[in-house]
Amino acid sequence: MINFLNIFNFFAASGETPAEVACQKGSFFAFPTWYKYLEVDTNYCNPKIDNINDIWLIMLAIVEILIRLGVILAIIFIIYGGVSLIMARGIPEKVNSARDMIIDAITGLVIGLVAITLISFLGKSFG
């Protein structure tokens, strides 16, 4: 799943952010750090907040974390919808409910992946 999410970062702006270079890509379960788009002191891996506009870069990283959480939840709902579809045993109401859940989760997944790509592009462009 982590590699699946990183495929879409390929379409974002190429290259690594300063925080990724200085801090050896410190992330957990494909979640970026809150200081991903900030300049970092390379000796100590400390983010530099030089002006008030850096708050937008922090907010961009936090939004990316939340959207990645939404993508993971969409994947969980796809799996749950698949199990529900199997367990429906041909009952039309349950089959339709499970199918709708899968379609909604796939829609959310696609929207989330596009949003992650857009946010990553913006963060790397302005960071």
Short mmCIF file of N, CA and C in Angstrom, two decimals:
data_model
loop_
_atom_site.label_atom_id
_atom_site.label_comp_id
_atom_site.label_asym_id
_atom_site.label_seq_id
_atom_site.Cartn_x
_atom_site.Cartn_y
_atom_site.Cartn_z
N MET A 1 0.83 -1.18 0.00
CA MET A 1 0.00 0.00 0.00
C MET A 1 0.88 1.25 0.00
N ILE A 2 2.00 1.21 0.72
CA ILE A 2 2.87 2.37 0.78
C ILE A 2 3.45 2.65 -0.60
N ASN A 3 3.87 1.61 -1.31
CA ASN A 3 4.40 1.81 -2.65
C ASN A 3 3.32 2.32 -3.60
N PHE A 4 2.07 1.88 -3.40
CA PHE A 4 0.96 2.35 -4.21
C PHE A 4 0.79 3.86 -4.07
N LEU A 5 0.93 4.37 -2.82
CA LEU A 5 0.81 5.81 -2.61
C LEU A 5 2.00 6.55 -3.19
N ASN A 6 3.18 5.95 -3.13
CA ASN A 6 4.37 6.63 -3.63
C ASN A 6 4.40 6.68 -5.15
N ILE A 7 3.65 5.82 -5.83
CA ILE A 7 3.58 5.88 -7.28
C ILE A 7 3.02 7.23 -7.72
N PHE A 8 2.05 7.74 -6.98
CA PHE A 8 1.42 8.99 -7.36
C PHE A 8 2.31 10.19 -7.04
N ASN A 9 3.28 10.03 -6.14
CA ASN A 9 4.24 11.10 -5.92
C ASN A 9 5.17 11.25 -7.11
N PHE A 10 5.27 10.22 -7.94
CA PHE A 10 6.06 10.30 -9.16
C PHE A 10 5.54 11.39 -10.08
N PHE A 11 4.22 11.56 -10.09
CA PHE A 11 3.62 12.56 -10.96
C PHE A 11 3.72 13.97 -10.39
N ALA A 12 4.10 14.08 -9.13
CA ALA A 12 4.26 15.39 -8.52
C ALA A 12 5.61 15.96 -8.97
N ALA A 13 5.93 17.14 -8.46
CA ALA A 13 7.19 17.77 -8.83
C ALA A 13 8.35 16.84 -8.48
N SER A 14 9.27 16.70 -9.41
CA SER A 14 10.37 15.78 -9.19
C SER A 14 11.34 16.34 -8.16
N GLY A 15 12.12 15.47 -7.59
CA GLY A 15 13.09 15.87 -6.60
C GLY A 15 12.55 15.73 -5.19
N GLU A 16 13.46 15.83 -4.25
CA GLU A 16 13.09 15.70 -2.85
C GLU A 16 13.04 17.07 -2.21
N THR A 17 12.26 17.17 -1.16
CA THR A 17 12.19 18.43 -0.42
C THR A 17 13.43 18.54 0.45
N PRO A 18 13.79 19.76 0.89
CA PRO A 18 14.96 19.91 1.75
C PRO A 18 14.87 19.08 3.03
N ALA A 19 13.67 18.95 3.58
CA ALA A 19 13.52 18.15 4.80
C ALA A 19 13.78 16.68 4.53
N GLU A 20 13.39 16.19 3.37
CA GLU A 20 13.63 14.78 3.04
C GLU A 20 15.12 14.51 2.85
N VAL A 21 15.83 15.46 2.29
CA VAL A 21 17.26 15.28 2.08
C VAL A 21 18.00 15.32 3.41
N ALA A 22 17.69 16.30 4.25
CA ALA A 22 18.42 16.49 5.50
C ALA A 22 18.07 15.45 6.55
N CYS A 23 16.84 15.00 6.57
CA CYS A 23 16.37 14.14 7.66
C CYS A 23 16.12 12.71 7.22
N GLN A 24 16.68 12.28 6.12
CA GLN A 24 16.54 10.91 5.63
C GLN A 24 15.08 10.48 5.51
N LYS A 25 14.26 11.33 4.95
CA LYS A 25 12.86 11.00 4.67
C LYS A 25 12.15 10.46 5.90
N GLY A 26 12.21 11.17 6.99
CA GLY A 26 11.57 10.71 8.22
C GLY A 26 10.06 10.71 8.11
N SER A 27 9.48 9.57 7.79
CA SER A 27 8.03 9.48 7.73
C SER A 27 7.60 8.16 8.34
N PHE A 28 6.33 8.07 8.66
CA PHE A 28 5.77 6.88 9.26
C PHE A 28 4.56 6.45 8.46
N PHE A 29 4.57 5.25 7.91
CA PHE A 29 3.44 4.68 7.19
C PHE A 29 2.98 5.60 6.05
N ALA A 30 3.93 6.12 5.32
CA ALA A 30 3.71 6.99 4.16
C ALA A 30 3.16 8.37 4.53
N PHE A 31 3.14 8.71 5.81
CA PHE A 31 2.73 10.05 6.22
C PHE A 31 3.95 10.95 6.23
N PRO A 32 3.87 12.11 5.58
CA PRO A 32 5.01 13.03 5.62
C PRO A 32 5.11 13.72 6.98
N THR A 33 6.25 14.32 7.23
CA THR A 33 6.41 15.09 8.45
C THR A 33 5.76 16.45 8.28
N TRP A 34 5.45 17.11 9.38
CA TRP A 34 4.79 18.41 9.32
C TRP A 34 5.70 19.48 8.73
N TYR A 35 7.01 19.27 8.76
CA TYR A 35 7.97 20.25 8.25
C TYR A 35 8.50 19.85 6.88
N LYS A 36 7.78 19.03 6.15
CA LYS A 36 8.24 18.48 4.88
C LYS A 36 8.69 19.54 3.88
N TYR A 37 7.99 20.65 3.80
CA TYR A 37 8.27 21.65 2.77
C TYR A 37 9.11 22.82 3.28
N LEU A 38 9.56 22.78 4.52
CA LEU A 38 10.37 23.86 5.08
C LEU A 38 11.85 23.62 4.83
N GLU A 39 12.61 24.70 4.88
CA GLU A 39 14.06 24.57 4.86
C GLU A 39 14.49 23.97 6.20
N VAL A 40 15.55 23.16 6.16
CA VAL A 40 15.97 22.44 7.36
C VAL A 40 17.46 22.66 7.59
N ASP A 41 17.83 22.84 8.87
CA ASP A 41 19.24 22.90 9.25
C ASP A 41 19.82 21.50 9.02
N THR A 42 20.74 21.38 8.09
CA THR A 42 21.22 20.06 7.68
C THR A 42 22.02 19.35 8.76
N ASN A 43 22.58 20.08 9.70
CA ASN A 43 23.38 19.42 10.73
C ASN A 43 22.52 18.75 11.79
N TYR A 44 21.37 19.34 12.11
CA TYR A 44 20.57 18.83 13.23
C TYR A 44 19.16 18.42 12.83
N CYS A 45 18.80 18.55 11.60
CA CYS A 45 17.46 18.23 11.12
C CYS A 45 16.41 19.06 11.84
N ASN A 46 16.70 20.34 12.03
CA ASN A 46 15.75 21.26 12.66
C ASN A 46 15.11 22.13 11.58
N PRO A 47 13.78 22.17 11.54
CA PRO A 47 13.13 23.03 10.54
C PRO A 47 13.35 24.50 10.85
N LYS A 48 13.54 25.28 9.79
CA LYS A 48 13.72 26.72 9.93
C LYS A 48 12.41 27.42 9.56
N ILE A 49 11.89 28.19 10.48
CA ILE A 49 10.70 29.00 10.21
C ILE A 49 11.19 30.45 10.20
N ASP A 50 11.43 30.96 9.00
CA ASP A 50 12.04 32.28 8.86
C ASP A 50 11.03 33.41 8.82
N ASN A 51 9.88 33.19 8.22
CA ASN A 51 8.90 34.26 8.13
C ASN A 51 7.49 33.70 8.31
N ILE A 52 6.54 34.59 8.36
CA ILE A 52 5.16 34.21 8.63
C ILE A 52 4.56 33.36 7.51
N ASN A 53 5.08 33.49 6.30
CA ASN A 53 4.55 32.73 5.17
C ASN A 53 4.88 31.24 5.25
N ASP A 54 5.82 30.87 6.11
CA ASP A 54 6.14 29.46 6.28
C ASP A 54 5.00 28.68 6.92
N ILE A 55 4.08 29.38 7.58
CA ILE A 55 2.93 28.70 8.18
C ILE A 55 2.10 28.02 7.10
N TRP A 56 2.06 28.59 5.89
CA TRP A 56 1.29 27.98 4.80
C TRP A 56 1.92 26.66 4.36
N LEU A 57 3.24 26.59 4.39
CA LEU A 57 3.91 25.34 4.05
C LEU A 57 3.64 24.26 5.09
N ILE A 58 3.58 24.68 6.36
CA ILE A 58 3.24 23.73 7.44
C ILE A 58 1.81 23.25 7.26
N MET A 59 0.90 24.18 6.97
CA MET A 59 -0.50 23.81 6.77
C MET A 59 -0.66 22.87 5.57
N LEU A 60 0.12 23.11 4.51
CA LEU A 60 0.07 22.24 3.34
C LEU A 60 0.50 20.82 3.70
N ALA A 61 1.54 20.69 4.51
CA ALA A 61 1.99 19.36 4.94
C ALA A 61 0.94 18.69 5.83
N ILE A 62 0.28 19.45 6.69
CA ILE A 62 -0.76 18.88 7.57
C ILE A 62 -1.95 18.43 6.74
N VAL A 63 -2.33 19.21 5.74
CA VAL A 63 -3.43 18.81 4.86
C VAL A 63 -3.06 17.54 4.10
N GLU A 64 -1.81 17.45 3.67
CA GLU A 64 -1.36 16.23 2.98
C GLU A 64 -1.45 15.01 3.90
N ILE A 65 -1.09 15.18 5.16
CA ILE A 65 -1.20 14.08 6.13
C ILE A 65 -2.66 13.64 6.25
N LEU A 66 -3.57 14.60 6.37
CA LEU A 66 -4.99 14.27 6.52
C LEU A 66 -5.55 13.59 5.27
N ILE A 67 -5.13 14.05 4.10
CA ILE A 67 -5.62 13.43 2.87
C ILE A 67 -5.07 12.01 2.73
N ARG A 68 -3.81 11.81 3.11
CA ARG A 68 -3.26 10.45 3.07
C ARG A 68 -4.01 9.53 4.02
N LEU A 69 -4.43 10.05 5.17
CA LEU A 69 -5.25 9.26 6.08
C LEU A 69 -6.57 8.90 5.41
N GLY A 70 -7.15 9.85 4.69
CA GLY A 70 -8.39 9.59 3.96
C GLY A 70 -8.21 8.53 2.88
N VAL A 71 -7.06 8.53 2.21
CA VAL A 71 -6.78 7.52 1.19
C VAL A 71 -6.69 6.14 1.82
N ILE A 72 -6.03 6.05 2.96
CA ILE A 72 -5.93 4.76 3.65
C ILE A 72 -7.31 4.29 4.09
N LEU A 73 -8.14 5.21 4.58
CA LEU A 73 -9.51 4.84 4.96
C LEU A 73 -10.33 4.39 3.75
N ALA A 74 -10.10 5.02 2.61
CA ALA A 74 -10.81 4.60 1.39
C ALA A 74 -10.42 3.18 1.00
N ILE A 75 -9.15 2.85 1.14
CA ILE A 75 -8.70 1.48 0.85
C ILE A 75 -9.35 0.49 1.81
N ILE A 76 -9.45 0.88 3.08
CA ILE A 76 -10.12 0.01 4.06
C ILE A 76 -11.58 -0.18 3.69
N PHE A 77 -12.26 0.88 3.25
CA PHE A 77 -13.66 0.76 2.86
C PHE A 77 -13.83 -0.08 1.59
N ILE A 78 -12.86 -0.04 0.69
CA ILE A 78 -12.93 -0.91 -0.49
C ILE A 78 -12.87 -2.37 -0.06
N ILE A 79 -11.96 -2.67 0.86
CA ILE A 79 -11.85 -4.04 1.36
C ILE A 79 -13.13 -4.44 2.10
N TYR A 80 -13.63 -3.56 2.95
CA TYR A 80 -14.86 -3.86 3.69
C TYR A 80 -16.05 -4.04 2.74
N GLY A 81 -16.12 -3.22 1.71
CA GLY A 81 -17.19 -3.35 0.72
C GLY A 81 -17.08 -4.67 -0.04
N GLY A 82 -15.86 -5.09 -0.33
CA GLY A 82 -15.68 -6.38 -1.00
C GLY A 82 -16.12 -7.54 -0.13
N VAL A 83 -15.77 -7.48 1.15
CA VAL A 83 -16.21 -8.52 2.08
C VAL A 83 -17.74 -8.49 2.21
N SER A 84 -18.32 -7.30 2.28
CA SER A 84 -19.78 -7.18 2.37
C SER A 84 -20.46 -7.73 1.12
N LEU A 85 -19.83 -7.52 -0.03
CA LEU A 85 -20.38 -8.04 -1.28
C LEU A 85 -20.37 -9.57 -1.28
N ILE A 86 -19.30 -10.14 -0.78
CA ILE A 86 -19.21 -11.60 -0.69
C ILE A 86 -20.25 -12.14 0.29
N MET A 87 -20.41 -11.45 1.41
CA MET A 87 -21.32 -11.92 2.45
C MET A 87 -22.79 -11.63 2.12
N ALA A 88 -23.06 -10.86 1.07
CA ALA A 88 -24.44 -10.51 0.72
C ALA A 88 -25.22 -11.71 0.21
N ARG A 89 -24.54 -12.68 -0.35
CA ARG A 89 -25.15 -13.93 -0.81
C ARG A 89 -26.30 -13.71 -1.79
N GLY A 90 -26.17 -12.71 -2.62
CA GLY A 90 -27.17 -12.50 -3.66
C GLY A 90 -28.41 -11.73 -3.25
N ILE A 91 -28.47 -11.26 -2.01
CA ILE A 91 -29.61 -10.46 -1.57
C ILE A 91 -29.47 -9.08 -2.23
N PRO A 92 -30.45 -8.68 -3.06
CA PRO A 92 -30.29 -7.47 -3.87
C PRO A 92 -29.99 -6.20 -3.06
N GLU A 93 -30.63 -6.01 -1.92
CA GLU A 93 -30.39 -4.79 -1.13
C GLU A 93 -28.96 -4.75 -0.61
N LYS A 94 -28.48 -5.88 -0.13
CA LYS A 94 -27.12 -5.93 0.41
C LYS A 94 -26.08 -5.82 -0.70
N VAL A 95 -26.36 -6.43 -1.84
CA VAL A 95 -25.44 -6.35 -2.97
C VAL A 95 -25.33 -4.91 -3.45
N ASN A 96 -26.46 -4.23 -3.58
CA ASN A 96 -26.44 -2.83 -4.02
C ASN A 96 -25.74 -1.94 -3.01
N SER A 97 -25.97 -2.20 -1.72
CA SER A 97 -25.31 -1.41 -0.68
C SER A 97 -23.80 -1.61 -0.72
N ALA A 98 -23.36 -2.84 -0.87
CA ALA A 98 -21.92 -3.12 -0.93
C ALA A 98 -21.30 -2.53 -2.19
N ARG A 99 -22.00 -2.64 -3.31
CA ARG A 99 -21.50 -2.09 -4.56
C ARG A 99 -21.38 -0.56 -4.47
N ASP A 100 -22.38 0.08 -3.88
CA ASP A 100 -22.32 1.53 -3.70
C ASP A 100 -21.16 1.92 -2.79
N MET A 101 -20.91 1.12 -1.75
CA MET A 101 -19.80 1.41 -0.85
C MET A 101 -18.47 1.33 -1.60
N ILE A 102 -18.31 0.32 -2.43
CA ILE A 102 -17.07 0.17 -3.19
C ILE A 102 -16.91 1.31 -4.18
N ILE A 103 -17.96 1.68 -4.87
CA ILE A 103 -17.88 2.78 -5.84
C ILE A 103 -17.55 4.10 -5.14
N ASP A 104 -18.19 4.36 -4.01
CA ASP A 104 -17.90 5.59 -3.26
C ASP A 104 -16.47 5.60 -2.75
N ALA A 105 -15.98 4.46 -2.29
CA ALA A 105 -14.62 4.39 -1.78
C ALA A 105 -13.60 4.58 -2.90
N ILE A 106 -13.87 4.01 -4.06
CA ILE A 106 -12.96 4.20 -5.20
C ILE A 106 -12.96 5.66 -5.64
N THR A 107 -14.12 6.29 -5.63
CA THR A 107 -14.19 7.72 -5.95
C THR A 107 -13.37 8.54 -4.96
N GLY A 108 -13.52 8.25 -3.68
CA GLY A 108 -12.73 8.94 -2.67
C GLY A 108 -11.25 8.69 -2.81
N LEU A 109 -10.89 7.47 -3.18
CA LEU A 109 -9.49 7.12 -3.38
C LEU A 109 -8.88 7.93 -4.52
N VAL A 110 -9.60 8.01 -5.63
CA VAL A 110 -9.09 8.76 -6.78
C VAL A 110 -8.97 10.25 -6.45
N ILE A 111 -9.97 10.80 -5.80
CA ILE A 111 -9.92 12.21 -5.42
C ILE A 111 -8.76 12.46 -4.47
N GLY A 112 -8.57 11.57 -3.51
CA GLY A 112 -7.48 11.72 -2.56
C GLY A 112 -6.11 11.64 -3.22
N LEU A 113 -5.93 10.71 -4.14
CA LEU A 113 -4.64 10.58 -4.81
C LEU A 113 -4.34 11.78 -5.70
N VAL A 114 -5.35 12.30 -6.36
CA VAL A 114 -5.15 13.51 -7.17
C VAL A 114 -4.82 14.69 -6.26
N ALA A 115 -5.49 14.79 -5.12
CA ALA A 115 -5.23 15.88 -4.18
C ALA A 115 -3.82 15.79 -3.60
N ILE A 116 -3.37 14.58 -3.29
CA ILE A 116 -2.00 14.41 -2.78
C ILE A 116 -0.99 14.85 -3.82
N THR A 117 -1.22 14.48 -5.06
CA THR A 117 -0.31 14.88 -6.13
C THR A 117 -0.28 16.39 -6.29
N LEU A 118 -1.44 17.02 -6.26
CA LEU A 118 -1.52 18.48 -6.38
C LEU A 118 -0.83 19.17 -5.20
N ILE A 119 -1.08 18.70 -3.99
CA ILE A 119 -0.47 19.32 -2.81
C ILE A 119 1.04 19.12 -2.83
N SER A 120 1.49 17.94 -3.22
CA SER A 120 2.92 17.69 -3.30
C SER A 120 3.58 18.61 -4.33
N PHE A 121 2.92 18.80 -5.45
CA PHE A 121 3.44 19.71 -6.48
C PHE A 121 3.52 21.14 -5.95
N LEU A 122 2.45 21.60 -5.29
CA LEU A 122 2.44 22.96 -4.76
C LEU A 122 3.50 23.14 -3.67
N GLY A 123 3.60 22.17 -2.78
CA GLY A 123 4.57 22.27 -1.70
C GLY A 123 6.00 22.30 -2.20
N LYS A 124 6.30 21.47 -3.19
CA LYS A 124 7.66 21.45 -3.73
C LYS A 124 7.94 22.68 -4.58
N SER A 125 6.90 23.26 -5.16
CA SER A 125 7.09 24.47 -5.97
C SER A 125 7.33 25.70 -5.10
N PHE A 126 6.59 25.81 -4.00
CA PHE A 126 6.69 27.00 -3.15
C PHE A 126 7.65 26.82 -1.99
N GLY A 127 8.02 25.60 -1.69
CA GLY A 127 8.87 25.33 -0.52
C GLY A 127 10.33 25.52 -0.79
#
